[in-house]
mmCIF file of C-alpha atoms and ligand atoms in Angstrom:
data_model
loop_
_atom_site.group_PDB
_atom_site.id
_atom_site.type_symbol
_atom_site.label_atom_id
_atom_site.label_comp_id
_atom_site.label_asym_id
_atom_site.label_seq_id
_atom_site.Cartn_x
_atom_site.Cartn_y
_atom_site.Cartn_z
ATOM 1 C CA UNK O 220 222.544 3.695 19.462
ATOM 2 C CA UNK O 221 219.844 5.438 18.244
ATOM 3 C CA UNK O 222 216.728 4.370 19.819
ATOM 4 C CA UNK O 223 213.322 5.702 18.361
ATOM 5 C CA UNK O 224 209.599 4.819 18.944
ATOM 6 C CA UNK O 225 207.706 4.472 15.845
ATOM 7 C CA UNK O 226 204.499 2.870 14.607
ATOM 8 C CA UNK O 227 205.019 -0.861 13.476
ATOM 9 C CA UNK O 228 204.798 -1.547 9.417
ATOM 10 C CA UNK O 229 204.243 -4.926 7.898
ATOM 11 C CA UNK O 230 207.901 -4.364 6.839
ATOM 12 C CA UNK O 231 208.778 -5.304 10.492
ATOM 13 C CA UNK O 232 207.934 -8.849 9.889
ATOM 14 C CA UNK O 233 211.418 -9.829 9.600
ATOM 15 C CA UNK O 234 212.645 -8.243 12.805
ATOM 16 C CA UNK O 235 209.586 -9.419 14.493
ATOM 17 C CA UNK O 236 210.224 -12.804 14.030
ATOM 18 C CA UNK O 237 213.598 -12.559 14.614
ATOM 19 C CA UNK O 238 212.986 -10.996 18.015
ATOM 20 C CA UNK O 239 210.102 -14.026 19.001
ATOM 21 C CA UNK O 240 212.712 -16.582 17.971
ATOM 22 C CA UNK O 241 215.394 -14.790 20.178
ATOM 23 C CA UNK O 242 213.244 -14.546 23.201
ATOM 24 C CA UNK O 243 211.299 -17.574 24.208
ATOM 25 C CA UNK O 244 209.799 -16.094 27.083
ATOM 26 C CA UNK O 245 207.757 -13.719 24.619
ATOM 27 C CA UNK O 246 205.177 -16.387 23.751
ATOM 28 C CA UNK O 247 203.003 -15.989 26.871
ATOM 29 C CA UNK O 248 203.152 -12.030 26.174
ATOM 30 C CA UNK O 249 202.162 -12.723 22.407
ATOM 31 C CA UNK O 250 198.796 -14.651 22.861
ATOM 32 C CA UNK O 251 200.914 -18.255 22.612
ATOM 33 C CA UNK O 252 200.914 -17.699 18.769
ATOM 34 C CA UNK O 253 203.908 -19.409 16.469
ATOM 35 C CA UNK O 254 205.482 -16.001 14.871
ATOM 36 C CA UNK O 255 208.863 -17.183 14.211
ATOM 37 C CA UNK O 256 208.478 -16.923 10.314
ATOM 38 C CA UNK O 257 208.124 -13.291 8.443
ATOM 39 C CA UNK O 258 204.539 -14.720 7.089
ATOM 40 C CA UNK O 259 202.945 -15.336 10.344
ATOM 41 C CA UNK O 260 204.766 -11.935 12.078
ATOM 42 C CA UNK O 261 203.214 -9.907 9.013
ATOM 43 C CA UNK O 262 199.777 -11.655 9.775
ATOM 44 C CA UNK O 263 200.254 -10.732 13.831
ATOM 45 C CA UNK O 264 201.308 -7.002 12.821
ATOM 46 C CA UNK O 265 198.267 -6.743 10.424
ATOM 47 C CA UNK O 266 195.724 -8.273 12.973
ATOM 48 C CA UNK O 267 197.031 -6.706 16.409
ATOM 49 C CA UNK O 268 200.098 -4.079 16.014
ATOM 50 C CA UNK O 269 197.853 -1.170 14.453
ATOM 51 C CA UNK O 270 196.091 1.605 15.890
ATOM 52 C CA UNK O 271 192.130 2.415 16.781
ATOM 53 C CA UNK O 272 190.327 4.329 19.131
ATOM 54 C CA UNK O 273 191.424 2.339 21.904
ATOM 55 C CA UNK O 274 195.027 1.130 21.262
ATOM 56 C CA UNK O 275 198.207 3.020 19.952
ATOM 57 C CA UNK O 276 201.125 0.553 19.501
ATOM 58 C CA UNK O 277 205.075 1.436 18.767
ATOM 59 C CA UNK O 278 208.094 -0.499 17.484
ATOM 60 C CA UNK O 279 210.997 0.293 19.957
ATOM 61 C CA UNK O 280 213.770 0.550 17.241
ATOM 62 C CA UNK O 281 217.461 0.733 17.395
ATOM 63 C CA UNK O 282 219.040 2.164 14.478
ATOM 64 C CA UNK O 283 215.676 1.854 12.761
ATOM 65 C CA UNK O 284 215.222 -2.417 13.606
ATOM 66 C CA UNK O 285 212.370 -3.131 15.758
ATOM 67 C CA UNK O 286 213.700 -5.188 18.989
ATOM 68 C CA UNK O 287 210.699 -4.068 21.134
ATOM 69 C CA UNK O 288 207.093 -3.347 21.623
ATOM 70 C CA UNK O 289 205.197 -0.825 23.843
ATOM 71 C CA UNK O 290 201.983 0.310 23.749
ATOM 72 C CA UNK O 291 198.694 1.873 25.359
ATOM 73 C CA UNK O 292 195.391 -0.357 24.876
ATOM 74 C CA UNK O 293 191.715 -0.091 26.840
ATOM 75 C CA UNK O 294 192.231 3.896 26.040
ATOM 76 C CA UNK O 295 189.071 5.187 28.060
ATOM 77 C CA UNK O 296 187.963 8.728 27.461
ATOM 78 C CA UNK O 297 185.219 8.540 30.011
ATOM 79 C CA UNK O 298 188.174 8.530 33.051
ATOM 80 C CA UNK O 299 190.820 9.107 30.402
ATOM 81 C CA UNK O 300 192.612 5.973 31.767
ATOM 82 C CA UNK O 301 194.945 3.347 29.571
ATOM 83 C CA UNK O 302 196.827 -0.016 30.352
ATOM 84 C CA UNK O 303 200.454 0.038 29.246
ATOM 85 C CA UNK O 304 202.448 -2.869 28.009
ATOM 86 C CA UNK O 305 205.817 -3.608 26.667
ATOM 87 C CA UNK O 306 208.582 -6.242 25.679
ATOM 88 C CA UNK O 307 212.131 -6.469 24.281
ATOM 89 C CA UNK O 308 213.838 -8.891 22.597
ATOM 90 C CA UNK O 309 216.417 -11.039 24.779
ATOM 91 C CA UNK O 310 219.443 -9.994 23.100
ATOM 92 C CA UNK O 311 218.764 -6.406 23.442
ATOM 93 C CA UNK O 312 217.619 -6.325 27.409
ATOM 94 C CA UNK O 313 219.511 -4.427 30.164
ATOM 95 C CA UNK O 314 220.116 -1.365 28.191
ATOM 96 C CA UNK O 315 217.431 0.777 29.414
ATOM 97 C CA UNK O 316 214.891 0.364 26.504
ATOM 98 C CA UNK O 317 211.828 -0.905 27.921
ATOM 99 C CA UNK O 318 212.212 1.912 30.819
ATOM 100 C CA UNK O 319 212.823 4.934 28.506
ATOM 101 C CA UNK O 320 210.264 3.579 25.700
ATOM 102 C CA UNK O 321 207.657 3.206 28.555
ATOM 103 C CA UNK O 322 208.286 6.931 30.018
ATOM 104 C CA UNK O 323 208.123 8.403 26.494
ATOM 105 C CA UNK O 324 205.028 6.765 25.716
ATOM 106 C CA UNK O 325 203.794 7.945 29.265
ATOM 107 C CA UNK O 326 204.362 11.608 28.330
ATOM 108 C CA UNK O 327 202.902 11.282 24.957
ATOM 109 C CA UNK O 328 199.834 9.956 26.855
ATOM 110 C CA UNK O 329 199.564 12.884 29.318
ATOM 111 C CA UNK O 330 201.345 15.720 27.219
ATOM 112 C CA UNK O 331 199.527 14.923 23.863
ATOM 113 C CA UNK O 332 196.347 12.229 24.378
ATOM 114 C CA UNK O 333 195.246 14.078 27.499
ATOM 115 C CA UNK O 334 195.082 10.881 29.293
ATOM 116 C CA UNK O 335 195.005 11.238 33.165
ATOM 117 C CA UNK O 336 195.911 7.739 34.613
ATOM 118 C CA UNK O 337 197.960 4.724 33.284
ATOM 119 C CA UNK O 338 197.847 1.339 34.572
ATOM 120 C CA UNK O 339 199.955 -1.749 33.961
ATOM 121 C CA UNK O 340 200.756 -5.020 35.900
ATOM 122 C CA UNK O 341 203.219 -7.864 36.058
ATOM 123 C CA UNK O 342 203.451 -11.118 37.424
ATOM 124 C CA UNK O 343 204.902 -11.320 40.870
ATOM 125 C CA UNK O 344 207.802 -13.421 39.283
ATOM 126 C CA UNK O 345 208.689 -10.782 36.744
ATOM 127 C CA UNK O 346 211.396 -8.301 38.760
ATOM 128 C CA UNK O 347 212.448 -7.025 35.577
ATOM 129 C CA UNK O 348 209.280 -5.820 34.570
ATOM 130 C CA UNK O 349 208.522 -4.397 38.046
ATOM 131 C CA UNK O 350 211.892 -2.497 37.690
ATOM 132 C CA UNK O 351 210.609 -1.108 34.384
ATOM 133 C CA UNK O 352 207.396 0.021 35.435
ATOM 134 C CA UNK O 353 208.867 1.802 38.651
ATOM 135 C CA UNK O 354 211.723 3.126 36.498
ATOM 136 C CA UNK O 355 209.671 4.892 34.472
ATOM 137 C CA UNK O 356 207.320 6.160 37.264
ATOM 138 C CA UNK O 357 204.462 3.879 37.682
ATOM 139 C CA UNK O 358 204.170 3.431 41.498
ATOM 140 C CA UNK O 359 203.011 -0.020 43.003
ATOM 141 C CA UNK O 360 199.392 -0.006 43.918
ATOM 142 C CA UNK O 361 199.036 -3.725 44.979
ATOM 143 C CA UNK O 362 198.744 -7.548 44.193
ATOM 144 C CA UNK O 363 195.734 -8.910 42.417
ATOM 145 C CA UNK O 364 195.605 -12.630 43.278
ATOM 146 C CA UNK O 365 195.757 -15.188 40.350
ATOM 147 C CA UNK O 366 194.380 -12.500 37.847
ATOM 148 C CA UNK O 367 196.406 -14.369 35.018
ATOM 149 C CA UNK O 368 196.614 -17.859 33.885
ATOM 150 C CA UNK O 369 199.215 -19.098 31.491
ATOM 151 C CA UNK O 370 198.959 -22.731 30.452
ATOM 152 C CA UNK O 371 197.725 -24.561 33.823
ATOM 153 C CA UNK O 372 199.483 -21.972 36.184
ATOM 154 C CA UNK O 373 197.985 -19.023 37.491
ATOM 155 C CA UNK O 374 199.895 -15.569 38.848
ATOM 156 C CA UNK O 375 199.547 -12.779 41.370
ATOM 157 C CA UNK O 376 199.745 -9.943 39.492
ATOM 158 C CA UNK O 377 201.152 -6.623 40.611
ATOM 159 C CA UNK O 378 199.511 -3.515 39.434
ATOM 160 C CA UNK O 379 201.336 -0.131 38.948
ATOM 161 C CA UNK O 380 199.973 3.350 37.876
ATOM 162 C CA UNK O 381 201.268 6.315 36.723
ATOM 163 C CA UNK O 382 199.373 9.666 36.849
ATOM 164 C CA UNK O 383 199.441 12.650 34.876
ATOM 165 C CA UNK O 384 199.886 15.086 38.268
ATOM 166 C CA UNK O 385 202.971 12.415 39.352
ATOM 167 C CA UNK O 386 206.483 14.016 38.760
ATOM 168 C CA UNK O 387 208.217 12.815 35.567
ATOM 169 C CA UNK O 388 211.211 9.971 36.405
ATOM 170 C CA UNK O 389 214.684 11.422 35.295
ATOM 171 C CA UNK O 390 214.985 9.198 32.350
ATOM 172 C CA UNK O 391 216.026 10.502 28.997
ATOM 173 C CA UNK O 392 213.208 10.225 26.747
ATOM 174 C CA UNK O 393 213.463 9.028 23.160
ATOM 175 C CA UNK O 394 211.959 10.534 19.818
ATOM 176 C CA UNK O 395 208.497 9.271 19.136
ATOM 177 C CA UNK O 396 207.581 9.377 15.556
ATOM 178 C CA UNK O 397 203.922 9.867 15.557
ATOM 179 C CA UNK O 398 202.968 9.432 11.872
ATOM 180 C CA UNK O 399 199.603 7.385 11.549
ATOM 181 C CA UNK O 400 198.798 7.727 15.424
ATOM 182 C CA UNK O 401 195.473 9.037 15.774
ATOM 183 C CA UNK O 402 195.544 12.148 18.319
ATOM 184 C CA UNK O 403 192.404 13.407 19.945
HETATM 185 C C1 COA W 298 210.451 -6.798 31.193
HETATM 186 C C2 COA W 298 211.549 -6.575 29.877
HETATM 187 C C3 COA W 298 210.461 -5.664 29.182
HETATM 188 C C4 COA W 298 212.831 -5.350 30.392
HETATM 189 O O1 COA W 298 213.129 -4.773 28.961
HETATM 190 P P1 COA W 298 214.529 -4.196 29.415
HETATM 191 O O2 COA W 298 214.911 -3.145 27.797
HETATM 192 O O3 COA W 298 215.808 -5.215 29.383
HETATM 193 O O4 COA W 298 214.464 -2.998 30.613
HETATM 194 P P2 COA W 298 215.494 -2.444 30.981
HETATM 195 O O5 COA W 298 216.726 -2.554 30.695
HETATM 196 O O6 COA W 298 214.751 -0.895 30.790
HETATM 197 O O7 COA W 298 215.216 -2.368 32.417
HETATM 198 C C5 COA W 298 215.459 -3.506 33.171
HETATM 199 C C6 COA W 298 215.525 -3.294 34.579
HETATM 200 O O8 COA W 298 215.330 -4.810 35.190
HETATM 201 C C7 COA W 298 216.610 -5.191 35.968
HETATM 202 N N1 COA W 298 216.385 -6.817 35.652
HETATM 203 C C8 COA W 298 216.686 -7.649 34.926
HETATM 204 N N2 COA W 298 216.665 -8.854 35.181
HETATM 205 C C9 COA W 298 216.280 -8.928 36.452
HETATM 206 C C10 COA W 298 216.113 -10.237 37.379
HETATM 207 N N3 COA W 298 216.099 -11.503 36.904
HETATM 208 N N4 COA W 298 215.545 -9.534 38.824
HETATM 209 C C11 COA W 298 215.499 -8.233 38.771
HETATM 210 N N5 COA W 298 215.939 -7.326 38.154
HETATM 211 C C12 COA W 298 216.245 -7.418 36.898
HETATM 212 C C13 COA W 298 217.670 -4.561 35.344
HETATM 213 O O9 COA W 298 218.815 -4.459 36.259
HETATM 214 C C14 COA W 298 216.762 -3.562 34.724
HETATM 215 O O10 COA W 298 216.585 -2.362 36.297
HETATM 216 P P3 COA W 298 218.039 -1.639 36.500
HETATM 217 O O11 COA W 298 217.551 -0.207 35.461
HETATM 218 O O12 COA W 298 217.527 -0.885 37.989
HETATM 219 O O13 COA W 298 219.587 -1.982 36.591
HETATM 220 C C15 COA W 298 212.164 -7.775 29.210
HETATM 221 O O14 COA W 298 212.716 -8.394 30.038
HETATM 222 C C16 COA W 298 210.759 -8.517 28.386
HETATM 223 O O15 COA W 298 210.799 -8.383 27.833
HETATM 224 N N6 COA W 298 210.473 -9.599 29.108
HETATM 225 C C17 COA W 298 209.428 -10.558 28.361
HETATM 226 C C18 COA W 298 208.242 -9.780 28.234
HETATM 227 C C19 COA W 298 207.794 -8.909 29.588
HETATM 228 O O16 COA W 298 207.878 -9.690 30.698
HETATM 229 N N7 COA W 298 207.022 -7.717 29.294
HETATM 230 C C20 COA W 298 206.781 -7.147 30.312
HETATM 231 C C21 COA W 298 205.242 -7.810 30.959
HETATM 232 S S1 COA W 298 204.392 -7.261 32.197
#
């Protein structure tokens, strides 16, 4: 299994549509958009999966095919902080893809972008995401009550963070192909 991270491309439209069809639980993650067709997926990639000063996104690829996503958003240079997020297509879960991708992006954020603190949050009923955060070296910092609303339900969220000065986890990082990524 050859795992890499590289920027999303509109050529990933079929792969994104397939991942969404494969993973009903991604709907909330992707803003409840209907992305099951390549046309809709392409539009989503153009609108949301690019790069700018505040956001860097990567496809998690297995043998070149996009099967997941890891991103840094809300990149803030006053305090050198950012927010991390990730997902993996349902049929590809349980093989360490998210943990390794998150650890790789964290190393990139600290070593190349010069960020100091990365944060993320998961609903407290999402133990897999909690495992990913911990495996990638993000310590739990506390519960924010009813922070997120999906449909008519609100969810408590556990915040995790990793600092540049924290020890790196013992995880094998994956190659990160940086073309098109703005480096400070
Ligand atoms: C969370 C998610 C990204 C994990 O992706 P993944 O590639 O399977 O993650 P990994 O294989 O690196 O690690 C998953 C860990 O969760 C554990 N896990 C999976 N399901 C679990 C469950 N129901 N309860 C407890 N642990 C669980 C696995 O055992 C593994 O832990 P381990 O390494 O200690 O064995 C994936 O499930 C997903 O995309 N979910 C929907 C979107 C989402 O929740 N994104 C995160 C939002 S904060």
